[in-house]
Amino acid sequence: MHEQPILNAKDFQSPQAADWCAGCGDFGILKAIQQALAALGRPPEQVAVFGGIGCSGKTPYYLSSSGIHTLHGRVLPFALGAKLANPALSVIAVAGDGDGLSIGGAHFINAARRNIDITYILYNNGVYGLTKGQAAPTLHLGEQLHTMALPSDQAALNPLLLALASGYSWLGRGYAYEGKSLARLVEQALRHPGTAILEVLQPCPTYNRIQTREWYSETHPQSGEPRLYPLAEHGYDGLIPPDADTTTIQAKQAACFARLNEWGEHIPLGVFLEDLSRPAYPEDGGGNRAIADPAGKSLARLEGIYAQLQIP
Amino acid sequence: MSHPIIHWRIGGAQGSGIDKAAQLFARACVHSGLAVLGQREYHSNIAGRHSYFDIALGVEPPTSVAEYPQLLVAMDGESLFRHLPMMRSGTTVIANRASLGLTLEKLPYLDAPLREKLRHDYGNELSVQKMIDSATGRGVTCLSVDIEGEQARIAEQLERPSKEVKRALNTLMVALGGALLGLGERALQTAMTKLFPRPEHRQLNAATISHAYRLAEAQNWPCGELAAPARAPARLLLDATQSVALGKLAAGLGLQSYYPISPATEESSFLERYPSVASREGEPFHPRIIQVEDEIAALSVAAGAALTGVRAATATSGPGLSLMAEGLGWAGMNELPLVITLYQRGGPSTGMPTRTEQGDLLFAIHAGHGEFPRLVMASASTEEAFYDAMEAFNYAERFDLPVIHLLDKMLTTSLASVLPFDSQRVPIERGRIASPAAGEARARPFQFTSDGLSPRLPLGQPGSAHWRTGVEHGESGLVTENPQIRERMMEKRAARLAMILDELPEEAMLRHYGEADAPLLLISWGSNLGAIQDAIARLEKGGHRARAVQIRILWPFPSTAVEKALAGAQSTVVVEANHSAQLASLLQSQTGHHPDHLVVKYSGRPICGDALAEALELIANGNGEARMVLKNPYE
């Protein structure tokens, strides 16, 4: 057994200069991923980060791990394919709200059904940034960004509620400007043995002047409570142990449902659900292995299958 | 001396056991040492609509089923309405006596135009009996059997309820046909045992078969005797979905993703049945077979798997390829080896999901926006499909590009008896794989090299961390909009098309059939080859000499090899199962050759050797039109 060198966040930095706008929440997410990967301790070549299309999709270029810039909406199937074929890889998929929930909607709701061990980070800023300010599926009904001719006539999706219904076995939410707790959440998601989704509230300083950094930092005028609050400090525990019975599972899911419906004056952060009762997808298949001998002869033996099909 | 090929057809309602009947008959033929080729025609429906199965049998492997069989076994009245008008002199029909009184009005599923045509051809108040009378007048022999009465006798003998015995109608009809042809009763009984594992079913079916043979004897049917070789080799009875699946396993498939779609699903279902494949060395293989939410995901999952260096594939039909177009472009842009097995069906849109067509040739060549290289190949038979499925991965990995392997619905139901495939015949060629050492500078997945191919970098290997992207990029996989790098990358990707034509042997790109100096040259691709071979043999009997060239790699188009084949031909005919003659337009654009004749078929039914031979005979006699359409006016 080789001793793994101790890694730090710097080992996951790439020489590429990130071309996000000044003050973009993406910088905080990038840093959190670098810190979490360092804490995980796997060398960069054993980590593959998949991005979709949009500002979030550029994340892979700013990491020293392998980085795959895929297609708009398709990041999850690409990431799942890689993990299925090489279970030894640590796989992260990153997507924006439009990327992941709108054009990638069918993949979003189907990706967790096998409970394959990948981490999905959803950047939520309510807006399509790279195409310059259209409503994303997380922008609420009636909200109007300055780039929009009219207020949104569509209601917002609730990403984590959708994820709960879709069977993601780990649900978390972080805030792009709370670096330390965000890095911890990314690490927890990475360590979870199943499909984890981490929503990150990520202000877009250029196109979203509603959910701004200031807005997220506000406190309630009467109670003085902050808008963003950590679930753990309110006695919430989303852990479903491996041997949990149906009643426990349902109770935990109901509590999770209630917290996921909070938005506006109070927005919870932290781990909503950690379901260890669902079996993780077996990792004994796949793998890049020899398929031919040195002379190029196939190693597969079909005689056993032929014997079942042969006449007489 | 060449032995004759016998053409058998069974028709009935879907869900009434047509498929099982054909399996039973085909297996019994193989047990008798005969080679078979089957073809199933069915509606996109679960039960009730008309379905039929053709089987050609012979000592030599048949290459085509026939439009005009010698024996028609009709399980119901609708089969008689649909097929009797096509039956020619010398054909024998086995019918249920109870069907004879059936009138046209009583058939719910007969299409209105066919109803009209039958009324027009045979007059009003049309019954089965009237059609049989007309057929008999043309020289068709009709043997009508009191099926209900015979089944009642079987029930009595077995002391079982007649309801149960009626379920073995398919076996009874097959056995009557078998007895007439001279197929050995023992072969049929052996085949039955394999298909019916449960003792109570076996007892019923065994008694039914035996009853049919005694009946044929008692009624003095003019039973024939099937020529059969003394020693029968062991054969596999497969369609092309199964042979492609086996080819993929032989090729070391790592992952196949799919979304259910007719007629491609069978391939993935077959693969799912074999989760473990024995290896010559050590541990067995466990290829991942993954059903996903749509074809967009199917291609993306396969691409994700291919990034790790495993052999990855997906199987689909035309509507699926429509959704895969963006992923195909990503694979092309990323020089990613990937195999897409495309079972064409009648299009456009939902089209005819269970009917055949070669309508996606130009789509396969052009699918996706922008310009990127891909290889498009087509198999002609169940057997070829196995070896081509193996080659497809070799091409993908040697040239680092997506490969589209074209088949069609006809091949998915081309039940053929074949000798077990040799998984060692096609050597496995994996192209150039990078071996970076840990600690080296960032790996370059798109490195410029002298031959234009960059050593492949699987995800997860030591020292292999790299970037890939669908955005234009430099050698390192980082985005660039630099015009010089853009030009070099476009040239790098495109150059492999010429490389393919340069490196692949001519045999891989096209195959010749018939005598090299025959004046009539048939040019085709894919599943028509069998009908063409059959037609060439038929033409020869009429004194006409023809040869054929089967184009196997359609993109990049092997122009030089095709031009060589064109030399010396007095007349050229392109044969295709589509409306616009897509190969003909490809031929014209790539070689400038304009074929003298087109023979096309787009009814959704396959081209058969006998009908094709009739069209070609007109051409050979100088009476052929420039464009001829093969039709199925009744069925």
Coordinates of C-alpha atoms in Angstrom, one line a residue, chain A residues 76-289:
Chain A
L76 CA -25.0 14.0 -15.0
P77 CA -25.1 11.2 -17.6
F78 CA -21.5 11.9 -18.6
A79 CA -20.4 11.8 -15.0
L80 CA -22.5 8.6 -14.2
G81 CA -21.0 6.9 -17.3
A82 CA -17.5 7.5 -16.2
K83 CA -18.2 6.4 -12.6
L84 CA -19.9 3.2 -13.8
A85 CA -17.0 2.4 -16.1
N86 CA -14.3 3.2 -13.6
P87 CA -15.7 3.0 -10.0
A88 CA -12.2 3.9 -8.6
L89 CA -12.7 7.5 -9.8
S90 CA -14.0 10.2 -7.5
V91 CA -16.6 11.9 -9.6
I92 CA -18.1 15.4 -9.1
A93 CA -20.6 16.9 -11.5
V94 CA -21.3 20.7 -11.4
A95 CA -24.1 22.5 -13.1
G96 CA -26.0 25.7 -13.0
D97 CA -29.7 26.0 -12.2
G98 CA -30.8 26.4 -15.8
D99 CA -28.3 23.8 -16.9
G100 CA -29.3 21.2 -14.3
L101 CA -33.0 21.8 -13.8
S102 CA -34.3 23.0 -17.1
I103 CA -32.5 21.5 -20.1
G104 CA -31.1 18.8 -17.8
G105 CA -34.4 18.2 -16.0
A106 CA -34.9 14.6 -17.2
H107 CA -31.4 13.7 -16.1
F108 CA -31.8 15.5 -12.7
I109 CA -34.8 13.4 -11.7
N110 CA -33.3 10.1 -12.9
A111 CA -29.7 10.4 -11.9
A112 CA -30.1 9.3 -8.3
R113 CA -32.2 6.2 -8.9
R114 CA -29.3 3.8 -8.9
N115 CA -27.7 5.6 -5.9
I116 CA -24.3 5.7 -7.7
D117 CA -21.5 7.3 -5.6
I118 CA -21.1 10.7 -7.2
T119 CA -21.5 14.3 -5.9
Y120 CA -23.6 16.8 -7.8
I121 CA -23.1 20.5 -7.0
L122 CA -25.9 22.7 -8.3
Y123 CA -25.0 26.4 -8.5
N124 CA -28.2 28.4 -7.8
N125 CA -28.2 32.0 -8.7
G126 CA -31.7 32.3 -10.3
V127 CA -30.4 33.4 -13.6
Y128 CA -28.8 32.3 -16.9
G129 CA -25.6 34.4 -16.6
L130 CA -23.5 33.5 -19.7
T131 CA -26.5 34.3 -22.0
K132 CA -26.8 37.5 -20.2
G133 CA -29.7 37.5 -17.8
Q134 CA -32.7 35.3 -18.6
A135 CA -34.9 33.8 -15.9
A136 CA -33.6 30.4 -14.6
P137 CA -36.0 27.8 -13.2
T138 CA -35.2 29.0 -9.6
L139 CA -36.3 32.6 -10.2
H140 CA -39.7 33.1 -8.5
L141 CA -43.0 34.0 -10.0
G142 CA -43.3 37.8 -10.5
E143 CA -39.6 38.4 -10.0
Q144 CA -38.0 40.6 -12.7
L145 CA -34.3 40.9 -13.2
H146 CA -33.1 44.2 -14.8
T147 CA -32.3 42.4 -18.0
M148 CA -35.8 41.0 -18.3
A149 CA -38.5 42.8 -20.3
L150 CA -41.3 41.4 -18.0
P151 CA -41.5 39.8 -14.6
S152 CA -41.2 36.0 -14.6
D153 CA -44.6 34.4 -15.4
Q154 CA -43.3 31.0 -14.2
A155 CA -43.1 29.7 -10.7
A156 CA -39.8 28.6 -9.3
L157 CA -38.7 25.0 -9.0
N158 CA -37.5 23.9 -5.6
P159 CA -34.3 22.0 -6.5
L160 CA -33.8 20.0 -3.2
L161 CA -37.5 19.2 -2.9
L162 CA -37.3 17.7 -6.4
A163 CA -34.1 15.9 -5.4
L164 CA -35.9 14.5 -2.3
A165 CA -38.7 13.1 -4.5
S166 CA -36.1 11.8 -7.0
G167 CA -34.3 9.8 -4.4
Y168 CA -30.9 11.6 -3.9
S169 CA -29.6 9.9 -0.7
W170 CA -27.8 13.0 0.5
L171 CA -29.2 16.5 0.3
G172 CA -27.4 19.7 1.4
R173 CA -27.4 23.4 0.9
G174 CA -24.5 25.8 1.3
Y175 CA -23.8 29.5 0.6
A176 CA -21.1 30.6 -1.7
Y177 CA -19.8 33.2 0.7
E178 CA -19.6 31.0 3.7
G179 CA -16.4 29.3 2.6
K180 CA -15.6 27.2 5.6
S181 CA -19.0 25.6 6.1
L182 CA -19.3 25.2 2.3
A183 CA -16.0 23.3 2.0
R184 CA -17.2 21.1 4.9
L185 CA -20.4 20.4 3.1
V186 CA -18.6 19.5 -0.2
E187 CA -16.4 17.1 1.8
Q188 CA -19.4 15.5 3.5
A189 CA -21.1 15.1 0.1
L190 CA -18.0 13.5 -1.4
R191 CA -17.7 11.1 1.5
H192 CA -21.4 10.0 1.3
P193 CA -21.5 6.6 -0.4
G194 CA -24.3 7.3 -2.8
T195 CA -25.7 10.1 -5.0
A196 CA -25.3 13.4 -3.2
I197 CA -26.7 16.8 -4.2
L198 CA -25.4 20.0 -2.8
E199 CA -27.3 23.2 -3.7
V200 CA -25.1 26.3 -3.4
L201 CA -26.8 29.7 -3.2
Q202 CA -24.5 31.7 -5.3
P203 CA -25.3 35.4 -5.9
C204 CA -24.7 36.6 -9.5
P205 CA -23.5 40.2 -9.0
T206 CA -24.0 41.0 -12.7
Y207 CA -27.5 39.8 -13.5
N208 CA -29.3 39.0 -10.3
R209 CA -29.9 42.2 -8.2
I210 CA -32.7 40.6 -6.2
Q211 CA -30.9 37.7 -4.4
T212 CA -27.8 39.6 -3.8
R213 CA -25.0 39.1 -1.3
E214 CA -26.6 41.9 0.8
W215 CA -30.1 40.2 0.6
Y216 CA -28.7 36.9 1.8
S217 CA -26.9 38.7 4.7
E218 CA -30.0 40.5 6.0
T219 CA -31.6 39.8 9.4
H220 CA -35.3 39.8 10.2
P221 CA -36.5 43.3 11.1
Q222 CA -38.5 42.1 14.1
S223 CA -36.8 39.0 15.4
G224 CA -33.3 39.9 14.4
E225 CA -32.8 36.4 13.1
P226 CA -30.5 36.0 10.1
R227 CA -32.0 35.0 6.8
L228 CA -29.6 32.2 6.3
Y229 CA -29.4 29.9 9.3
P230 CA -27.6 26.5 9.9
L231 CA -29.9 23.6 10.4
A232 CA -27.6 21.8 12.8
E233 CA -27.8 24.6 15.3
H234 CA -31.6 24.2 15.4
G235 CA -31.4 20.6 16.5
Y236 CA -32.1 19.2 13.1
D237 CA -30.6 15.9 12.2
G238 CA -31.2 14.4 8.7
L239 CA -29.4 11.1 9.3
I240 CA -31.2 7.9 8.4
P241 CA -29.1 5.1 9.7
P242 CA -28.5 2.0 7.6
D243 CA -30.9 -0.2 9.5
A244 CA -33.7 2.4 9.8
D245 CA -37.3 1.1 9.5
T246 CA -40.0 2.5 7.3
T247 CA -41.5 4.7 10.0
T248 CA -38.1 6.3 10.8
I249 CA -37.4 6.9 7.1
Q250 CA -40.8 8.5 6.5
A251 CA -40.5 10.7 9.6
K252 CA -37.0 11.9 8.5
Q253 CA -38.3 12.6 5.0
A254 CA -41.3 14.5 6.3
A255 CA -39.0 16.7 8.5
C256 CA -36.7 17.2 5.5
F257 CA -39.8 18.2 3.4
A258 CA -40.8 20.8 5.9
R259 CA -37.4 22.5 6.0
L260 CA -37.0 22.4 2.3
N261 CA -40.2 24.4 2.0
E262 CA -38.7 27.3 3.9
W263 CA -37.7 30.2 1.7
G264 CA -37.7 34.0 1.9
E265 CA -37.4 35.2 5.4
H266 CA -35.6 32.1 6.6
I267 CA -33.5 29.9 4.5
P268 CA -31.8 26.9 6.1
L269 CA -28.3 25.7 5.2
G270 CA -26.6 22.4 6.0
V271 CA -27.4 18.7 5.6
F272 CA -31.1 18.0 5.1
L273 CA -30.8 14.3 4.5
E274 CA -28.2 11.7 4.9
D275 CA -29.9 8.4 4.0
L276 CA -27.7 5.5 4.7
S277 CA -30.6 3.0 4.5
R278 CA -30.5 2.9 0.7
P279 CA -27.9 0.5 -0.7
A280 CA -25.2 2.1 -2.8
Y281 CA -24.8 0.9 -6.4
P282 CA -22.3 -2.0 -6.4
E283 CA -18.9 -1.1 -7.7
D284 CA -17.8 -4.6 -8.7
G285 CA -18.5 -4.2 -12.4
G286 CA -16.9 -2.1 -15.1
G287 CA -13.2 -1.2 -14.9
N288 CA -10.6 -0.8 -17.5
R289 CA -9.1 -4.2 -17.9

